[in-house]
Amino acid sequence: GAVVSQHPSWVICKSGTSVKIECRSLDFQATTMFWYRQFPKQSLMLMATSNEGSKATYEQGVEKDKFLINHASLTLSTLTVTSAHPEDSSFYICSGVQPPVNEQFFGPGTRLTVL
Amino acid sequence: SQKIEQNSEALNIQEGKTATLTCNYTNYSPAYLQWYRQDPGRGPVFLLLIRENEKEKRKERLKVTFDTTLKQSLFHITASQPADSATYLCALDPLGAAGNKLTFGGGTRVLVKP
């Protein structure tokens, strides 16, 4: 299957700083990418839909000014957590949709810890 | 309200036996349902997709059923092996095929003992 990578795989930052997470589709072009958040022992919660060349669509309750998403190319989407706080500590996972079958391929996730 | 429910209790099973997991949903009309495997600290890995007009799908030792009347999918792992130990997530398209969005259940952890 297709491969999606994320960078970094883990990051520790101080409260108030911003963190950028990259999501790349390595062997296919993804016009749509999704960003999820997963807290310990909980399921994946969709945060936003990222479409190449247009603004991201955020799920209800997700602050778009806090979680900035940029999908500048067909193989790269970035999620920037601005002014991070300890409650933002979580496992962030992206997925890319591969046309034409529209199957979703998930990245390995990024563990964010905010001190 | 809309819900996707999976048994939150871990399923402990002896090697060689069949593990059966349940996914029930409420107030959705999905066009398809998917099952994923997730290992600790990793992203989900796609296993199977079953469409609303399909009753059953198989892939190697895995079998999925989909009953749109009962609003339930069953996921079976036959001849289970310790390497099958993981959390299994069901997911459906909340908009009924109008896009690729997925909504996930809480997952069921499976532990296969040798």
Short mmCIF file of C-alpha atoms in Angstrom, two decimals:
data_model
loop_
_atom_site.label_atom_id
_atom_site.label_comp_id
_atom_site.label_asym_id
_atom_site.label_seq_id
_atom_site.Cartn_x
_atom_site.Cartn_y
_atom_site.Cartn_z
CA GLY A 1 0.00 0.00 0.00
CA ALA A 2 0.87 3.66 -0.20
CA VAL A 3 3.12 5.21 2.44
CA VAL A 4 2.52 8.30 4.55
CA SER A 5 5.27 9.68 6.76
CA GLN A 6 5.16 12.14 9.62
CA HIS A 7 7.90 14.29 11.07
CA PRO A 8 8.82 14.50 13.83
CA SER A 9 7.77 11.22 15.39
CA TRP A 10 7.84 12.85 18.80
CA VAL A 11 8.39 16.35 20.14
CA ILE A 12 8.60 17.94 23.57
CA CYS A 13 8.08 21.68 23.84
CA LYS A 14 7.52 24.35 26.43
CA SER A 15 4.12 25.85 27.05
CA GLY A 16 3.48 28.86 24.83
CA THR A 17 5.67 27.77 21.95
CA SER A 18 4.50 26.61 18.51
CA VAL A 19 5.15 23.22 17.00
CA LYS A 20 4.94 22.20 13.35
CA ILE A 21 4.17 18.64 12.29
CA GLU A 22 4.68 17.51 8.70
CA CYS A 23 2.67 14.86 6.87
CA ARG A 24 3.98 13.57 3.54
CA SER A 25 2.57 11.10 1.06
CA LEU A 26 5.70 9.39 -0.24
CA ASP A 27 4.53 7.50 -3.30
CA PHE A 28 1.21 9.03 -4.24
CA GLN A 29 -0.42 12.41 -4.59
CA ALA A 30 -3.01 13.17 -1.96
CA THR A 31 -5.46 15.92 -2.83
CA THR A 32 -7.03 15.37 0.57
CA MET A 33 -5.34 14.76 3.88
CA PHE A 34 -6.93 14.41 7.28
CA TRP A 35 -5.57 15.32 10.71
CA TYR A 36 -6.62 13.36 13.77
CA ARG A 37 -5.86 13.59 17.46
CA GLN A 38 -5.81 10.62 19.81
CA PHE A 39 -5.68 10.83 23.60
CA PRO A 40 -4.50 7.83 25.64
CA LYS A 41 -6.88 4.87 25.51
CA GLN A 42 -9.26 6.80 23.28
CA SER A 43 -10.07 6.60 19.62
CA LEU A 44 -9.02 8.89 16.80
CA MET A 45 -10.89 12.17 16.66
CA LEU A 46 -10.95 13.97 13.34
CA MET A 47 -9.66 17.52 13.70
CA ALA A 48 -9.71 18.83 10.14
CA THR A 49 -9.78 18.04 6.45
CA SER A 50 -6.90 19.47 4.47
CA ASN A 51 -7.37 20.05 0.74
CA GLU A 52 -4.48 20.98 -1.52
CA GLY A 53 -4.62 24.61 -2.52
CA SER A 54 -7.55 25.59 -0.35
CA LYS A 55 -8.38 26.31 3.25
CA ALA A 56 -8.76 23.45 5.65
CA THR A 57 -12.17 22.47 6.97
CA TYR A 58 -12.23 22.11 10.74
CA GLU A 59 -14.49 19.88 12.81
CA GLN A 60 -16.77 21.41 15.38
CA GLY A 61 -14.91 22.41 18.50
CA VAL A 62 -11.46 22.57 16.87
CA GLU A 63 -9.95 26.06 16.94
CA LYS A 64 -8.66 26.92 13.48
CA ASP A 65 -6.48 29.73 14.81
CA LYS A 66 -4.77 27.35 17.19
CA PHE A 67 -4.29 24.44 14.81
CA LEU A 68 -3.02 25.94 11.58
CA ILE A 69 -3.11 23.62 8.58
CA ASN A 70 -1.33 24.21 5.31
CA HIS A 71 -1.59 21.89 2.32
CA ALA A 72 0.76 23.57 -0.13
CA SER A 73 1.42 20.60 -2.39
CA LEU A 74 -0.11 17.26 -3.32
CA THR A 75 2.37 15.45 -1.09
CA LEU A 76 2.71 17.68 1.96
CA SER A 77 0.38 18.97 4.65
CA THR A 78 1.54 20.65 7.84
CA LEU A 79 -0.18 21.11 11.18
CA THR A 80 1.11 23.88 13.41
CA VAL A 81 0.00 23.89 17.03
CA THR A 82 0.31 27.52 18.06
CA SER A 83 0.88 28.64 21.64
CA ALA A 84 0.82 25.05 22.80
CA HIS A 85 -0.42 24.21 26.28
CA PRO A 86 -0.17 20.98 28.30
CA GLU A 87 -3.74 20.04 27.33
CA ASP A 88 -2.60 19.93 23.69
CA SER A 89 -0.34 17.00 24.56
CA SER A 90 -1.61 14.14 22.43
CA PHE A 91 -0.85 11.77 19.58
CA TYR A 92 -1.42 13.51 16.25
CA ILE A 93 -2.01 11.34 13.20
CA CYS A 94 -2.48 12.32 9.58
CA SER A 95 -3.84 10.34 6.66
CA GLY A 96 -3.69 10.77 2.93
CA VAL A 97 -6.41 9.79 0.49
CA GLN A 98 -5.17 8.02 -2.62
CA PRO A 99 -7.28 8.46 -5.72
CA PRO A 100 -9.00 6.88 -7.53
CA VAL A 101 -9.91 4.23 -4.94
CA ASN A 102 -9.96 6.89 -2.22
CA GLU A 103 -8.41 4.60 0.35
CA GLN A 104 -6.96 6.35 3.39
CA PHE A 105 -3.37 5.66 4.41
CA PHE A 106 -2.30 6.72 7.85
CA GLY A 107 0.99 8.13 9.01
CA PRO A 108 2.84 6.68 12.00
CA GLY A 109 1.77 9.54 14.26
CA THR A 110 3.55 12.32 16.18
CA ARG A 111 3.63 12.29 19.97
CA LEU A 112 3.44 15.87 21.26
CA THR A 113 4.25 16.59 24.89
CA VAL A 114 3.86 20.15 26.13
CA LEU A 115 5.57 20.90 29.42
CA SER B 1 -27.20 11.17 19.09
CA GLN B 2 -24.74 9.45 16.78
CA LYS B 3 -22.59 6.72 18.27
CA ILE B 4 -20.14 4.06 17.19
CA GLU B 5 -19.62 1.50 19.91
CA GLN B 6 -17.00 -1.17 20.27
CA ASN B 7 -16.46 -3.33 23.29
CA SER B 8 -14.04 -1.35 25.42
CA GLU B 9 -13.04 -4.40 27.43
CA ALA B 10 -9.97 -6.19 26.19
CA LEU B 11 -10.54 -9.53 24.50
CA ASN B 12 -8.21 -12.25 25.78
CA ILE B 13 -8.10 -15.29 23.57
CA GLN B 14 -6.08 -18.45 23.27
CA GLU B 15 -3.87 -18.92 20.24
CA GLY B 16 -5.64 -20.83 17.50
CA LYS B 17 -9.13 -19.73 18.52
CA THR B 18 -11.36 -17.29 16.66
CA ALA B 19 -11.63 -13.75 17.98
CA THR B 20 -14.92 -11.96 17.25
CA LEU B 21 -15.23 -8.20 17.66
CA THR B 22 -18.40 -6.15 17.44
CA CYS B 23 -19.03 -2.67 16.07
CA ASN B 24 -22.48 -1.18 16.58
CA TYR B 25 -23.56 2.20 15.28
CA THR B 26 -26.54 4.48 15.92
CA ASN B 27 -28.02 7.23 13.77
CA TYR B 28 -25.65 6.75 10.84
CA SER B 29 -26.36 5.48 7.35
CA PRO B 30 -22.89 4.59 6.15
CA ALA B 31 -22.15 3.57 2.61
CA TYR B 32 -19.23 1.50 3.90
CA LEU B 33 -17.50 0.43 7.06
CA GLN B 34 -13.79 -0.17 7.55
CA TRP B 35 -11.67 -2.06 10.05
CA TYR B 36 -8.18 -0.99 11.09
CA ARG B 37 -5.45 -2.42 13.27
CA GLN B 38 -3.50 -0.12 15.57
CA ASP B 39 -0.40 -1.08 17.51
CA PRO B 40 0.70 1.01 20.52
CA GLY B 41 2.26 4.31 19.49
CA ARG B 42 1.54 3.73 15.80
CA GLY B 43 -0.98 4.93 13.25
CA PRO B 44 -3.87 2.71 12.15
CA VAL B 45 -3.33 0.20 9.37
CA PHE B 46 -6.18 -0.54 6.99
CA LEU B 47 -7.46 -4.11 7.02
CA LEU B 48 -10.82 -4.42 5.29
CA LEU B 49 -13.62 -2.34 3.80
CA ILE B 50 -17.17 -3.64 3.42
CA ARG B 51 -19.87 -1.78 1.53
CA GLU B 52 -23.51 -1.48 2.51
CA ASN B 53 -24.61 -3.90 -0.21
CA GLU B 54 -22.10 -6.56 0.89
CA LYS B 55 -22.89 -9.07 3.59
CA GLU B 56 -19.44 -10.52 4.08
CA LYS B 57 -15.82 -9.86 3.12
CA ARG B 58 -12.78 -12.03 3.67
CA LYS B 59 -9.05 -11.47 3.57
CA GLU B 60 -6.79 -14.33 4.58
CA ARG B 61 -7.70 -15.12 8.24
CA LEU B 62 -9.95 -12.09 8.57
CA LYS B 63 -13.69 -11.97 7.96
CA VAL B 64 -16.04 -9.01 8.25
CA THR B 65 -19.83 -9.00 8.14
CA PHE B 66 -22.10 -5.99 7.78
CA ASP B 67 -25.76 -5.98 8.78
CA THR B 68 -27.35 -2.63 7.96
CA THR B 69 -30.63 -3.73 9.57
CA LEU B 70 -28.98 -4.47 12.89
CA LYS B 71 -26.54 -1.57 12.31
CA GLN B 72 -23.71 -3.87 13.22
CA SER B 73 -20.45 -5.19 11.85
CA LEU B 74 -18.64 -8.24 13.15
CA PHE B 75 -14.90 -8.73 12.69
CA HIS B 76 -13.45 -12.21 13.00
CA ILE B 77 -9.83 -13.30 13.30
CA THR B 78 -9.62 -17.04 12.71
CA ALA B 79 -6.73 -19.23 13.87
CA SER B 80 -5.52 -16.31 15.97
CA GLN B 81 -1.81 -15.83 16.62
CA PRO B 82 0.07 -13.83 19.27
CA ALA B 83 1.10 -11.44 16.45
CA ASP B 84 -2.57 -10.53 16.07
CA SER B 85 -2.48 -8.84 19.48
CA ALA B 86 -3.37 -5.18 18.86
CA THR B 87 -6.26 -2.74 19.07
CA TYR B 88 -8.84 -3.05 16.31
CA LEU B 89 -10.85 -0.03 15.25
CA CYS B 90 -13.97 0.15 13.16
CA ALA B 91 -14.68 3.29 11.17
CA LEU B 92 -17.53 4.44 8.98
CA ASP B 93 -18.21 7.30 6.62
CA PRO B 94 -20.49 9.60 8.61
CA LEU B 95 -21.76 11.40 5.52
CA GLY B 96 -22.80 8.25 3.67
CA ALA B 97 -20.22 8.25 0.83
CA ALA B 98 -20.31 12.03 0.36
CA GLY B 99 -16.57 12.33 0.78
CA ASN B 100 -13.81 10.43 2.52
CA LYS B 101 -14.32 11.45 6.13
CA LEU B 102 -14.15 8.67 8.68
CA THR B 103 -15.56 8.45 12.18
CA PHE B 104 -13.88 5.89 14.39
CA GLY B 105 -15.15 3.67 17.18
CA GLY B 106 -13.27 3.47 20.47
CA GLY B 107 -11.47 0.27 19.50
CA THR B 108 -11.19 -3.14 21.11
CA ARG B 109 -7.86 -4.43 22.37
CA VAL B 110 -7.16 -8.06 21.53
CA LEU B 111 -4.57 -10.13 23.39
CA VAL B 112 -3.77 -13.54 21.94
CA LYS B 113 -2.04 -15.81 24.43
CA PRO B 114 0.25 -18.60 23.26
#
